[in-house]
CSV table of C-alpha atoms and ligand atoms in Angstrom, one decimal:
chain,number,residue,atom,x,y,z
A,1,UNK,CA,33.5,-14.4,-15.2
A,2,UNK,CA,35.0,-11.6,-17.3
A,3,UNK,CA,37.9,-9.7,-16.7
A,4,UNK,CA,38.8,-7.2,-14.0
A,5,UNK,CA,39.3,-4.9,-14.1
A,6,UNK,CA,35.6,-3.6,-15.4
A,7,UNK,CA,34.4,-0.1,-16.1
A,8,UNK,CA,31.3,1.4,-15.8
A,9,UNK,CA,30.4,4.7,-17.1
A,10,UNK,CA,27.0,6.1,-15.6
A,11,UNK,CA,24.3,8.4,-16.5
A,12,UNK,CA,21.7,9.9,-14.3
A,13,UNK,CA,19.0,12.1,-15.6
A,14,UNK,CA,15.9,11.2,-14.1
A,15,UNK,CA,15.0,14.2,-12.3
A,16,UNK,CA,16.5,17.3,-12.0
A,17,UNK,CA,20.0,16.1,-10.9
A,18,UNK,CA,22.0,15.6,-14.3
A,19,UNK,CA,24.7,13.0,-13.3
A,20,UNK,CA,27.8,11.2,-14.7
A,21,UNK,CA,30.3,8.9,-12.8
A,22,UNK,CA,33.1,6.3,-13.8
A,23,UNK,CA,33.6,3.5,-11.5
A,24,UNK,CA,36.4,1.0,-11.7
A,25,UNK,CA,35.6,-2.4,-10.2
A,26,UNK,CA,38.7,-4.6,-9.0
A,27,UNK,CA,36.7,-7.8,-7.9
A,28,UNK,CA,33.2,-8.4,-7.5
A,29,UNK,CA,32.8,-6.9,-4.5
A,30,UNK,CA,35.3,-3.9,-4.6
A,31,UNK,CA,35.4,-0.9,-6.7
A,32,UNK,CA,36.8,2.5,-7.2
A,33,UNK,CA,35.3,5.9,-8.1
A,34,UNK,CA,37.5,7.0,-10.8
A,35,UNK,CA,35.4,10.3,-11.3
A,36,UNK,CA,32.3,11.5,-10.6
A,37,UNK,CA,30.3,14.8,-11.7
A,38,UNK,CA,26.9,15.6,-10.2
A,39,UNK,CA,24.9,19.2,-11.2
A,40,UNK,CA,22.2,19.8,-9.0
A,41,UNK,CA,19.1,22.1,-10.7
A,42,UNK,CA,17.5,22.9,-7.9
A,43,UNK,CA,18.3,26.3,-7.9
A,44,UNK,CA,17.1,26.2,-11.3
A,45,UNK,CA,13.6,24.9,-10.5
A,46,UNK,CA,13.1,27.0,-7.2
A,47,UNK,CA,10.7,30.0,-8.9
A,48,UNK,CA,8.7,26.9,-9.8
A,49,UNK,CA,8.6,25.9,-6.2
A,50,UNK,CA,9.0,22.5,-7.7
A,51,UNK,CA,11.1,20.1,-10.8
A,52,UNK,CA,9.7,21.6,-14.0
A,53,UNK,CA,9.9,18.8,-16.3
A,54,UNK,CA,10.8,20.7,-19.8
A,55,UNK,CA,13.7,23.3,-17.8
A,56,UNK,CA,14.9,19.8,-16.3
A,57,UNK,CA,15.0,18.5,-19.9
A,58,UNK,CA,16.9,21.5,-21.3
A,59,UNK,CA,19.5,21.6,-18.6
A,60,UNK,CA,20.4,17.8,-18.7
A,61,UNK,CA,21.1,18.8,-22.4
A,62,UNK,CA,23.6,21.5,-21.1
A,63,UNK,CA,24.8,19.6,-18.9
A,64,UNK,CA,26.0,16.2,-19.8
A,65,UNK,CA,29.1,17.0,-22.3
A,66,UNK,CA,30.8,19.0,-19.8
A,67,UNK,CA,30.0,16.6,-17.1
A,68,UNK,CA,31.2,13.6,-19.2
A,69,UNK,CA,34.6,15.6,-20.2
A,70,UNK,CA,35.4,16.7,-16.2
A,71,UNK,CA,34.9,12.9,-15.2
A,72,UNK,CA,37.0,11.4,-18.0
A,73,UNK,CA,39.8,13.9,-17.3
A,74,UNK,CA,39.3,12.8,-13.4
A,75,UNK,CA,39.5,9.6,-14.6
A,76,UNK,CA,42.6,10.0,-16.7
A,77,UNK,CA,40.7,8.5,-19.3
A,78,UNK,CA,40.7,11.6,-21.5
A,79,UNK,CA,43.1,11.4,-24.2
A,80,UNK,CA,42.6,13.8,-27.2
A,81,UNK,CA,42.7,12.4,-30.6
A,82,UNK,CA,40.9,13.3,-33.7
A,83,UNK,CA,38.1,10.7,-34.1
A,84,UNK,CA,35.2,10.1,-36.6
A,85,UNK,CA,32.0,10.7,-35.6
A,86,UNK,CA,29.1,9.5,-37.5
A,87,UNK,CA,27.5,12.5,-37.8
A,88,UNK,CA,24.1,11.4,-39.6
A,89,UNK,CA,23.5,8.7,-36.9
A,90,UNK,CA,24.4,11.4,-34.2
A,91,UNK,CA,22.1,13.9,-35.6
A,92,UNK,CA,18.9,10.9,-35.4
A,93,UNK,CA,19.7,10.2,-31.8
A,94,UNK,CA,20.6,13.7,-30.7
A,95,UNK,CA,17.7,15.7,-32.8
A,96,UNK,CA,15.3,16.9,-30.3
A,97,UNK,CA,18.5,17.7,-28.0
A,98,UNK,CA,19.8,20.5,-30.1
A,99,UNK,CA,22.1,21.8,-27.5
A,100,UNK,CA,23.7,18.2,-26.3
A,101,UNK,CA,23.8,17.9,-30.1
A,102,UNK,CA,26.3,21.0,-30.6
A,103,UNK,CA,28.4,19.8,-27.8
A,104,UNK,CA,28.7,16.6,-29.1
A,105,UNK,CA,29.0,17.3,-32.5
A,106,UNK,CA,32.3,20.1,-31.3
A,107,UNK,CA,33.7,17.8,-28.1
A,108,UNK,CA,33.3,14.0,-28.6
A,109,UNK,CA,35.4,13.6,-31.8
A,110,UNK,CA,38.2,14.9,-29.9
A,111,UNK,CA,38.1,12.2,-27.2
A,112,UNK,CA,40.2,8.8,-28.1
A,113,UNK,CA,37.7,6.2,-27.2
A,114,UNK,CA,38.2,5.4,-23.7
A,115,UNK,CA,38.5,2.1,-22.1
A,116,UNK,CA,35.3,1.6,-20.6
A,117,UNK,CA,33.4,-1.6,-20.3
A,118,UNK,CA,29.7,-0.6,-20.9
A,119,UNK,CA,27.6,2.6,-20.1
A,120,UNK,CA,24.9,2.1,-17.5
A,121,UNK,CA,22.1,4.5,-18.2
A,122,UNK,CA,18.8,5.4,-16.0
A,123,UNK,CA,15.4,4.0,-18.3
A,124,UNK,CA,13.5,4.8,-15.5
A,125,UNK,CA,11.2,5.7,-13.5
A,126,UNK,CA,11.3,9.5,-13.4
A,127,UNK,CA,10.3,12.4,-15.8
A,128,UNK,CA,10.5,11.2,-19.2
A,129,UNK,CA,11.5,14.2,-20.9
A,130,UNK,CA,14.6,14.1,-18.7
A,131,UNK,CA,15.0,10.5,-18.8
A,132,UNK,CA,15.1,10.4,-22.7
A,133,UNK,CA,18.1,12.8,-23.0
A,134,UNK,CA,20.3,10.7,-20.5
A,135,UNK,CA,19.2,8.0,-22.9
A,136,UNK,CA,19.9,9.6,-25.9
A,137,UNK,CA,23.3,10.6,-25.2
A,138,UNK,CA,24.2,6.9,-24.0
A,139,UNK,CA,23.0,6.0,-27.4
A,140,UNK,CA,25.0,8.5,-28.8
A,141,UNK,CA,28.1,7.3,-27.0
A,142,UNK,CA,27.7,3.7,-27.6
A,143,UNK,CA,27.0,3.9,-31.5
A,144,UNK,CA,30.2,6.1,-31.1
A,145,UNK,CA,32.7,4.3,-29.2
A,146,UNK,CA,30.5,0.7,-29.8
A,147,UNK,CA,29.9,-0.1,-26.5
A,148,UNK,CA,27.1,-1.6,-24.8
A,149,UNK,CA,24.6,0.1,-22.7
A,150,UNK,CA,22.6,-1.2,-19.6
A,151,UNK,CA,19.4,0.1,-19.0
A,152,UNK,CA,18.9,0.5,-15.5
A,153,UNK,CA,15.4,0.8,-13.3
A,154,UNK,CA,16.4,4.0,-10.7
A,155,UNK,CA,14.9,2.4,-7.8
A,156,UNK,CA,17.1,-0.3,-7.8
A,157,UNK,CA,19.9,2.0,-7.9
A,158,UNK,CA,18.4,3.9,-4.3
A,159,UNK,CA,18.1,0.2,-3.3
A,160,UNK,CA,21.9,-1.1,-4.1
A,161,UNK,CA,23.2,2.7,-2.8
A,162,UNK,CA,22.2,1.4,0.7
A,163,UNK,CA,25.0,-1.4,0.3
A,164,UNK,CA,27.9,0.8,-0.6
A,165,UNK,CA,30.5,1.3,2.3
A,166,UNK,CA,33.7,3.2,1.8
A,167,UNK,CA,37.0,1.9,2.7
A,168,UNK,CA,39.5,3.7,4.4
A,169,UNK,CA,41.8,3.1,1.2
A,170,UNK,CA,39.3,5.5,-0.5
A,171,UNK,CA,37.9,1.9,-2.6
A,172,UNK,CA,34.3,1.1,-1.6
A,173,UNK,CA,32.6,-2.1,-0.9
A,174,UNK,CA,29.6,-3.9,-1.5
A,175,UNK,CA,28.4,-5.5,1.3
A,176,UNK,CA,26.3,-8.5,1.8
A,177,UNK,CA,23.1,-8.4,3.6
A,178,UNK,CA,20.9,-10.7,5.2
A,179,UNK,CA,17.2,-11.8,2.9
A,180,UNK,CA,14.8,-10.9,2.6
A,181,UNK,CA,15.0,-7.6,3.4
A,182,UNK,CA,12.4,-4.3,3.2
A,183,UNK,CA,13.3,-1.5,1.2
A,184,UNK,CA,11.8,1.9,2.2
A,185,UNK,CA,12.3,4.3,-0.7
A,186,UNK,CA,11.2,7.9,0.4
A,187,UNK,CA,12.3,10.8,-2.3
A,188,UNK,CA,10.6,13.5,-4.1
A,189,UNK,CA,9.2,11.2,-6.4
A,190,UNK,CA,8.6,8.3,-4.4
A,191,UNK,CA,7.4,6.5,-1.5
A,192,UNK,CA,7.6,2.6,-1.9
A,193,UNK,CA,8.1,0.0,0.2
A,194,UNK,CA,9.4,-3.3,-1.8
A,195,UNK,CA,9.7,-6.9,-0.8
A,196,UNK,CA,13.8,-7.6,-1.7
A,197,UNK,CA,14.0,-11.4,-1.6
A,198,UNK,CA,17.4,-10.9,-3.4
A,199,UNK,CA,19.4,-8.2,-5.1
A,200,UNK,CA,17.2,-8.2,-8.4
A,201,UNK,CA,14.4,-10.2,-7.1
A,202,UNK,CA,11.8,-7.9,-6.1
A,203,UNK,CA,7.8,-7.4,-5.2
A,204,UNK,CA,6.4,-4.1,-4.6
A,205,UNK,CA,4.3,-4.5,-1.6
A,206,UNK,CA,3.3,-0.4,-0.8
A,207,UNK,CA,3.3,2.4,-3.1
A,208,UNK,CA,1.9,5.8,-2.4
A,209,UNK,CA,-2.0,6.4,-4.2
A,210,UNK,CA,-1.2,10.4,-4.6
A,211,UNK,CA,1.9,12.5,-3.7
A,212,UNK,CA,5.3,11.0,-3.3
A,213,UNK,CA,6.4,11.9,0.9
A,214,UNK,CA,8.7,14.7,-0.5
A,215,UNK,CA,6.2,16.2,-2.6
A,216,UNK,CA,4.0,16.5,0.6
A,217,UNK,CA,7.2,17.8,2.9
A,218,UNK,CA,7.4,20.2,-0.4
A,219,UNK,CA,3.5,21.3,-0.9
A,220,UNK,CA,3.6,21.7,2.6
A,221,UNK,CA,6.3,24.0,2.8
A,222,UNK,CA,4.3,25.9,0.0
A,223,UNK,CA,1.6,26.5,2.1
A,224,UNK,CA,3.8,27.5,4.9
A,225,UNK,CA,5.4,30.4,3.0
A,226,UNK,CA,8.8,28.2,3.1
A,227,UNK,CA,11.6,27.9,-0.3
A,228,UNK,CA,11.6,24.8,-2.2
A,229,UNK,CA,13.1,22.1,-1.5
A,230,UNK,CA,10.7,22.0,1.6
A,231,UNK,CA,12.0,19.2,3.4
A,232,UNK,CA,15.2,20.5,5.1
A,233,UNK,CA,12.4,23.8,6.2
A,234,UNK,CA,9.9,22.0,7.6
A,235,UNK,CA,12.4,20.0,9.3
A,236,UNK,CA,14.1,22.8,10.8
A,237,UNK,CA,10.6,24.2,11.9
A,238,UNK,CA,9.9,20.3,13.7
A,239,UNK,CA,13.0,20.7,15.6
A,240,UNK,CA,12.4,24.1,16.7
A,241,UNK,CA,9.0,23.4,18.1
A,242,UNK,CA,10.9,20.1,19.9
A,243,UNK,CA,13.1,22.1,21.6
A,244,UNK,CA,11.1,24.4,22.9
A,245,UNK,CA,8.6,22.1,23.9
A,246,UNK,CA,5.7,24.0,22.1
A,247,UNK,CA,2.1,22.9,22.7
A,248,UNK,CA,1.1,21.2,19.2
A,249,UNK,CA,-2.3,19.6,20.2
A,250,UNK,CA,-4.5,22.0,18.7
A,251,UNK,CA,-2.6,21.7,15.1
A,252,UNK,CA,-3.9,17.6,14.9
A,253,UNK,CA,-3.0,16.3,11.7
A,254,UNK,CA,-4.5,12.9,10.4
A,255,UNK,CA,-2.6,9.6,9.8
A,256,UNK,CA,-3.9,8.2,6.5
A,257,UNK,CA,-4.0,4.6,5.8
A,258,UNK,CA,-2.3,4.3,9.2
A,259,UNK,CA,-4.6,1.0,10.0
A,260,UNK,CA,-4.9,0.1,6.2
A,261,UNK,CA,-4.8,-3.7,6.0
A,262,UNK,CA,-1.7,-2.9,2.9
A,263,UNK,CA,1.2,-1.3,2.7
A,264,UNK,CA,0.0,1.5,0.7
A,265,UNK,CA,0.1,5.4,1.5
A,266,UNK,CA,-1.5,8.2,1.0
A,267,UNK,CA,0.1,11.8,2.0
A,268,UNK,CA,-2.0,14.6,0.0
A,269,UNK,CA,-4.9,14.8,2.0
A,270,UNK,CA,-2.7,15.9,5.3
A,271,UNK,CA,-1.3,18.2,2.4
A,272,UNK,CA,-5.2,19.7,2.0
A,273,UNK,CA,-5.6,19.5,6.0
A,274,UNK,CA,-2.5,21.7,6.5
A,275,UNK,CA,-4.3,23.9,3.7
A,276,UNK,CA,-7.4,23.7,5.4
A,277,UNK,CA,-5.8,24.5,8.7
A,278,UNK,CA,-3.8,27.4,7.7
A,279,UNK,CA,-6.8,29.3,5.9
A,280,UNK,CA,-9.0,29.1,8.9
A,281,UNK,CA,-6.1,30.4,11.2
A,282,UNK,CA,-5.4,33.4,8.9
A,283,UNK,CA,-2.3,35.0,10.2
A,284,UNK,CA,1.0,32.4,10.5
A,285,UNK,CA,2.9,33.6,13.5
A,286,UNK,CA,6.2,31.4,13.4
A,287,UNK,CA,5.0,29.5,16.6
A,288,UNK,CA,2.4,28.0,14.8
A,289,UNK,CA,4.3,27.5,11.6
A,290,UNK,CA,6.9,25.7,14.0
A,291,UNK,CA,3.6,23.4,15.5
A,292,UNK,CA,2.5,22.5,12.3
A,293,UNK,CA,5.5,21.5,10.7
A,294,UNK,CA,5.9,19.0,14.1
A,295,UNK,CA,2.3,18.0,13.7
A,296,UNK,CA,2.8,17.1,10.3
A,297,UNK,CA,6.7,15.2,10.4
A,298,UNK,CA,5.0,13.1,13.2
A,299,UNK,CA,2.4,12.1,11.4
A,300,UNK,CA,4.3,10.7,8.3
A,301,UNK,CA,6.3,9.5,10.4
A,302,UNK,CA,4.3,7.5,12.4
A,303,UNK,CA,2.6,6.4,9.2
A,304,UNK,CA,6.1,5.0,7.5
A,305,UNK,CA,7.0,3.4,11.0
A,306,UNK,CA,3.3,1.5,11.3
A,307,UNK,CA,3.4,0.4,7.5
A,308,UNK,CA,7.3,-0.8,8.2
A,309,UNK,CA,6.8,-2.4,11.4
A,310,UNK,CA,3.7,-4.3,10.3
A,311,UNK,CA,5.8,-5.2,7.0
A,312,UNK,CA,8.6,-6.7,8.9
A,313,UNK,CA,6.7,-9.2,10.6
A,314,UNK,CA,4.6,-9.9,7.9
A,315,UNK,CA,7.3,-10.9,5.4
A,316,UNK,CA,9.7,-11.9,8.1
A,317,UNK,CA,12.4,-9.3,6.9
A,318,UNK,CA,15.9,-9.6,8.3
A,319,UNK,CA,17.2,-6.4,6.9
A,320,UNK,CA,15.6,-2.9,6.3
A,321,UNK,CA,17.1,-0.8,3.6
A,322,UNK,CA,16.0,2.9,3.9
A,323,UNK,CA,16.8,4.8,0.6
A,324,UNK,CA,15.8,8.8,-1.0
A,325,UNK,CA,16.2,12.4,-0.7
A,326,UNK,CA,13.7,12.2,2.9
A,327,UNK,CA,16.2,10.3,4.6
A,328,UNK,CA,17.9,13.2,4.7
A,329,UNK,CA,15.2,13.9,7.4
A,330,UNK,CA,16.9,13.8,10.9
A,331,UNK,CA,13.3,12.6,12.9
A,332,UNK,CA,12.3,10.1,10.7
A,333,UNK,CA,16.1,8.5,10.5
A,334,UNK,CA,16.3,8.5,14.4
A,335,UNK,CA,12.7,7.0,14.4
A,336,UNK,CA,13.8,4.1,12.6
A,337,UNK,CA,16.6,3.5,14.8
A,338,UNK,CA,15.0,3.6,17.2
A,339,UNK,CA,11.6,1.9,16.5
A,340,UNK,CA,12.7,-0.8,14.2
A,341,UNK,CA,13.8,-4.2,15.7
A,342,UNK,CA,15.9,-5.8,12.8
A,343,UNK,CA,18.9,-4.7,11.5
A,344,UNK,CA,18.3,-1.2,9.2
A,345,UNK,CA,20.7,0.3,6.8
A,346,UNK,CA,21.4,3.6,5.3
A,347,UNK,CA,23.3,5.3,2.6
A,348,UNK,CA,26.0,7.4,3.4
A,349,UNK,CA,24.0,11.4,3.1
A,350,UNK,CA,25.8,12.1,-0.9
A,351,UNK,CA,24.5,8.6,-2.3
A,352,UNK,CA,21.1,8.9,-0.2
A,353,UNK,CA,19.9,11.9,-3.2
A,354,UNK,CA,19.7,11.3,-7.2
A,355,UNK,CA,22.9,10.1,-8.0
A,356,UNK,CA,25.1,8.1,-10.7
A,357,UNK,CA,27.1,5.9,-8.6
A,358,UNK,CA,24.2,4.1,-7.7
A,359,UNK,CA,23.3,3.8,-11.5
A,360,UNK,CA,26.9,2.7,-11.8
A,361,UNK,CA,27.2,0.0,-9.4
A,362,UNK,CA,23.3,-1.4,-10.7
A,363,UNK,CA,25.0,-1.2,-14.3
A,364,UNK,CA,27.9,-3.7,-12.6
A,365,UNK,CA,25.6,-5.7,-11.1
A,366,UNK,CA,23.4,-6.5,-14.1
A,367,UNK,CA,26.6,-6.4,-16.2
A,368,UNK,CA,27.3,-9.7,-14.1
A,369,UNK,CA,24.1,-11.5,-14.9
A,370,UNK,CA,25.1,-10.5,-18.9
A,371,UNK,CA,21.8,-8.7,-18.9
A,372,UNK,CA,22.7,-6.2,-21.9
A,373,UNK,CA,20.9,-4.9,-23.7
A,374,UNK,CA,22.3,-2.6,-26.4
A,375,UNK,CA,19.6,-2.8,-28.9
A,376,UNK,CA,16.6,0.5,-29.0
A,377,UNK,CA,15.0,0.8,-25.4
A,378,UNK,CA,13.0,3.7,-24.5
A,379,UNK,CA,12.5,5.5,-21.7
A,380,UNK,CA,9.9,4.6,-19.0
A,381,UNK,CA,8.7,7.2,-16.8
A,382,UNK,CA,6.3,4.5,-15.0
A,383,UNK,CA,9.2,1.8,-14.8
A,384,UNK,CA,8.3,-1.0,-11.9
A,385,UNK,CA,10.8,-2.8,-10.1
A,386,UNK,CA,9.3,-5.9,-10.4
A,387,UNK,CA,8.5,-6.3,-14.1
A,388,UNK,CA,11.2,-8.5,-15.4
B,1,KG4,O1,16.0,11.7,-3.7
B,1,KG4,P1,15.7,13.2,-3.9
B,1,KG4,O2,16.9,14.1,-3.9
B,1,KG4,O3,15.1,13.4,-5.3
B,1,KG4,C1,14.1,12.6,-5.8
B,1,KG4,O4,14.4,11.5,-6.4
B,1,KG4,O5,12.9,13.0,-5.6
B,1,KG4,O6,14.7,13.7,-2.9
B,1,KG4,C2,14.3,15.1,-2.8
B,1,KG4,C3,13.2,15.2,-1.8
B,1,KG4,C4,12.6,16.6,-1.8
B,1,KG4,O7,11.2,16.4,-1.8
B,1,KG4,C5,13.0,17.2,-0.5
B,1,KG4,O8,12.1,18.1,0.1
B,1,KG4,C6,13.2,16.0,0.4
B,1,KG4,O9,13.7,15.0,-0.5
B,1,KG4,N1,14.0,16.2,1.5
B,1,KG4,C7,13.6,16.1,2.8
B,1,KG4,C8,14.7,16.5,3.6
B,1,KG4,N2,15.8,16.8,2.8
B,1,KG4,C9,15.3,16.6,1.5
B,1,KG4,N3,12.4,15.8,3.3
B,1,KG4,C10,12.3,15.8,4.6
B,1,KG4,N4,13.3,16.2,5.5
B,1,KG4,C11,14.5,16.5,5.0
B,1,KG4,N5,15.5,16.9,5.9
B,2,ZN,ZN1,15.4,9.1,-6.8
């Protein structure tokens, strides 16, 4: 038991949403979200029609300073005061983050250490470039202010974001659910389904062989002339053809892996057969933009449904967990409703994307258990959930 009550500061920089959050837990099960700072690149990486790894890098850099600053004021945890800063050691952890270095170097010796508990810091998975600069700069922060860090696997944050409820006190909760349970994770960068026998005890039991469910709502935008992020277009385009009832039979997608004896997926060759497709057709009127983009949510859908449904029975889940960007998507939600049996849960829409609350919350979690780990870890853009 330690004392409440405990404060987590969080970093998320996995992909290209550079995040910070300070959460204040009262009791085990209860906390508040003393400040929170999210900067979303996406406008950033739209010319590349998709994340660009080294501009992600570069912006986290920008970003994280300013970010850590506005959440310590919102926290009332900023106090100025003229601190030393070891500026050798800074330079070592900082050096191939020249920018975050400058900021560092000019803001952090102003800030009185603040009463924080331990920093919780995504080690992956995700892009490593972007990964190590989150890392870095918790480093940075700890050797600073000496406080521990807590590395912290991303997909267990998507998974633990599907407990958090908010109070109408403006506190949050974590709630208990019934085990085992199925976690869905569908984002940009992945598509997973994992066994959750407890809250840190998992098995992977599906994982995509090619392109993350995002990536394909995203290539297939592409091809369909749509902006990046393609998800919210192609879902627009789904409902349009829904509502007017449009003809889609001649636009037939396949189902990969649909009667796979595993729980594995496979979504890029439906990528090549909407490539296929649109080449031989020539011309795109929006009709048959609209008929494709139905063809195709049906038939990931369908796909995630058969793989869950088969899942459920299989390990005898009592609770599904549905986490990532995709579940932003307003067919595929409703399908699980209402297609799945058991009881299924959702994070609320702003904790659904790349975010550090989730990071926070997994930081408190393994904070618990004493797992802490403040020594040199590195980032791990492969990082599996069920390597201990
Ligand atoms: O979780 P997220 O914000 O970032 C990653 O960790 O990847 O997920 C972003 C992904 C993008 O591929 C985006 O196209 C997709 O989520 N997405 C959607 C929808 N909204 C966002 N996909 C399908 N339907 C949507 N409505
Ligand atoms: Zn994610």
């Amino acid at each position: 038991m330690h004392k409440f009550p405990v404060r987590i500061l969080s970093i998320e920089t996995s992909c290209d949403e550079t995040a910070v959050s300070l959460l204040e837990f009262k009791t085990e099960k209860n906390f508040k979200i003393l400040g929170n700072a999210l900067y979303s690149q996406i406008e950033k990486h739209k010319e590349f029609g998709g994340v660009f790894p080294m501009l992600a890098k570069r912006e986290h850099g920008k970003n994280l300073v300013p970010l850590l600053i506005k959440v310590l004021q919102d926290s009332q945890l900023y106090n100025e005061k003229n601190s030393e800063i070891d500026e050798d050691e800074i330079n070592k952890q900082l050096d191939r983050e020249p920018e975050l270095l400058e900021q560092f170097i000019k803001e952090i010796p102003k800030i009185d250490r603040p009463k924080i508990d331990a920093i919780a810091v995504t080690e992956g998975p995700g892009l490593e470039p972007a990964l190590w600069v989150g890392i870095n700069f918790a480093k940075a922060l700890s050797v600073t202010w000496n406080i521990p860090i807590i590395p912290i696997n991303h997909m267990e944050g998507h998974i633990i974001s599907a407990l958090i409820k908010s109070n109408t006190d403006g506190s949050f909760n974590l709630n208990e659910i019934e085990f085992p349970a199925l976690s869905l994770l569908i984002s940009g960068g992945h598509t997973q389904l994992v066994l959750v026998k407890n809250i840190g005890d998992y098995q992977i039991v599906g994982d995509t062989r090619d392109d993350a469910i995002g990536e394909a709502f995203d290539k297939v935008a592409r091809i369909l002339g749509l902006p990046y992020p393609g998800g919210p277009e192609i879902s627009r385009l789904a409902q349009s053809a829904r509502d007017k009832n449009l003809d889609t039979s001649k636009y037939k997608l396949p189902r990969p892996m649909i009667n796979s004896n595993d729980f594995d997926f496979s979504f890029s060759g439906i990528k090549t057969a909407v490539l296929y497709m649109t080449k031989k057709i020539g011309n795109l009127t929006d009709e048959i933009k609209e008929s494709i983009a139905k063809e195709f949510e049906d038939a990931v859908t369908e796909v995630l449904i058969k793989k869950i449904t088969v899942a459920i029975s299989k390990y005898n889940i009592k609770t599904l967990i549905t986490g990532g960007g995709v579940i932003a998507n307003r067919y595929i939600k409703e399908k699980i409703n209402e297609l799945v049996k058991i009881k299924s849960i959702f994070p609320s829409h702003e904790l659904s994307t790349d975010n550090s609350i989730m990071i926070g919350v997994a930081g408190f979690i393994r904070f618990e258990e004493k797992i802490i780990n403040t020594s040199d870890f590195k980032a791990s853009g492969n990082l599996r959930l069920d390597l201990k």
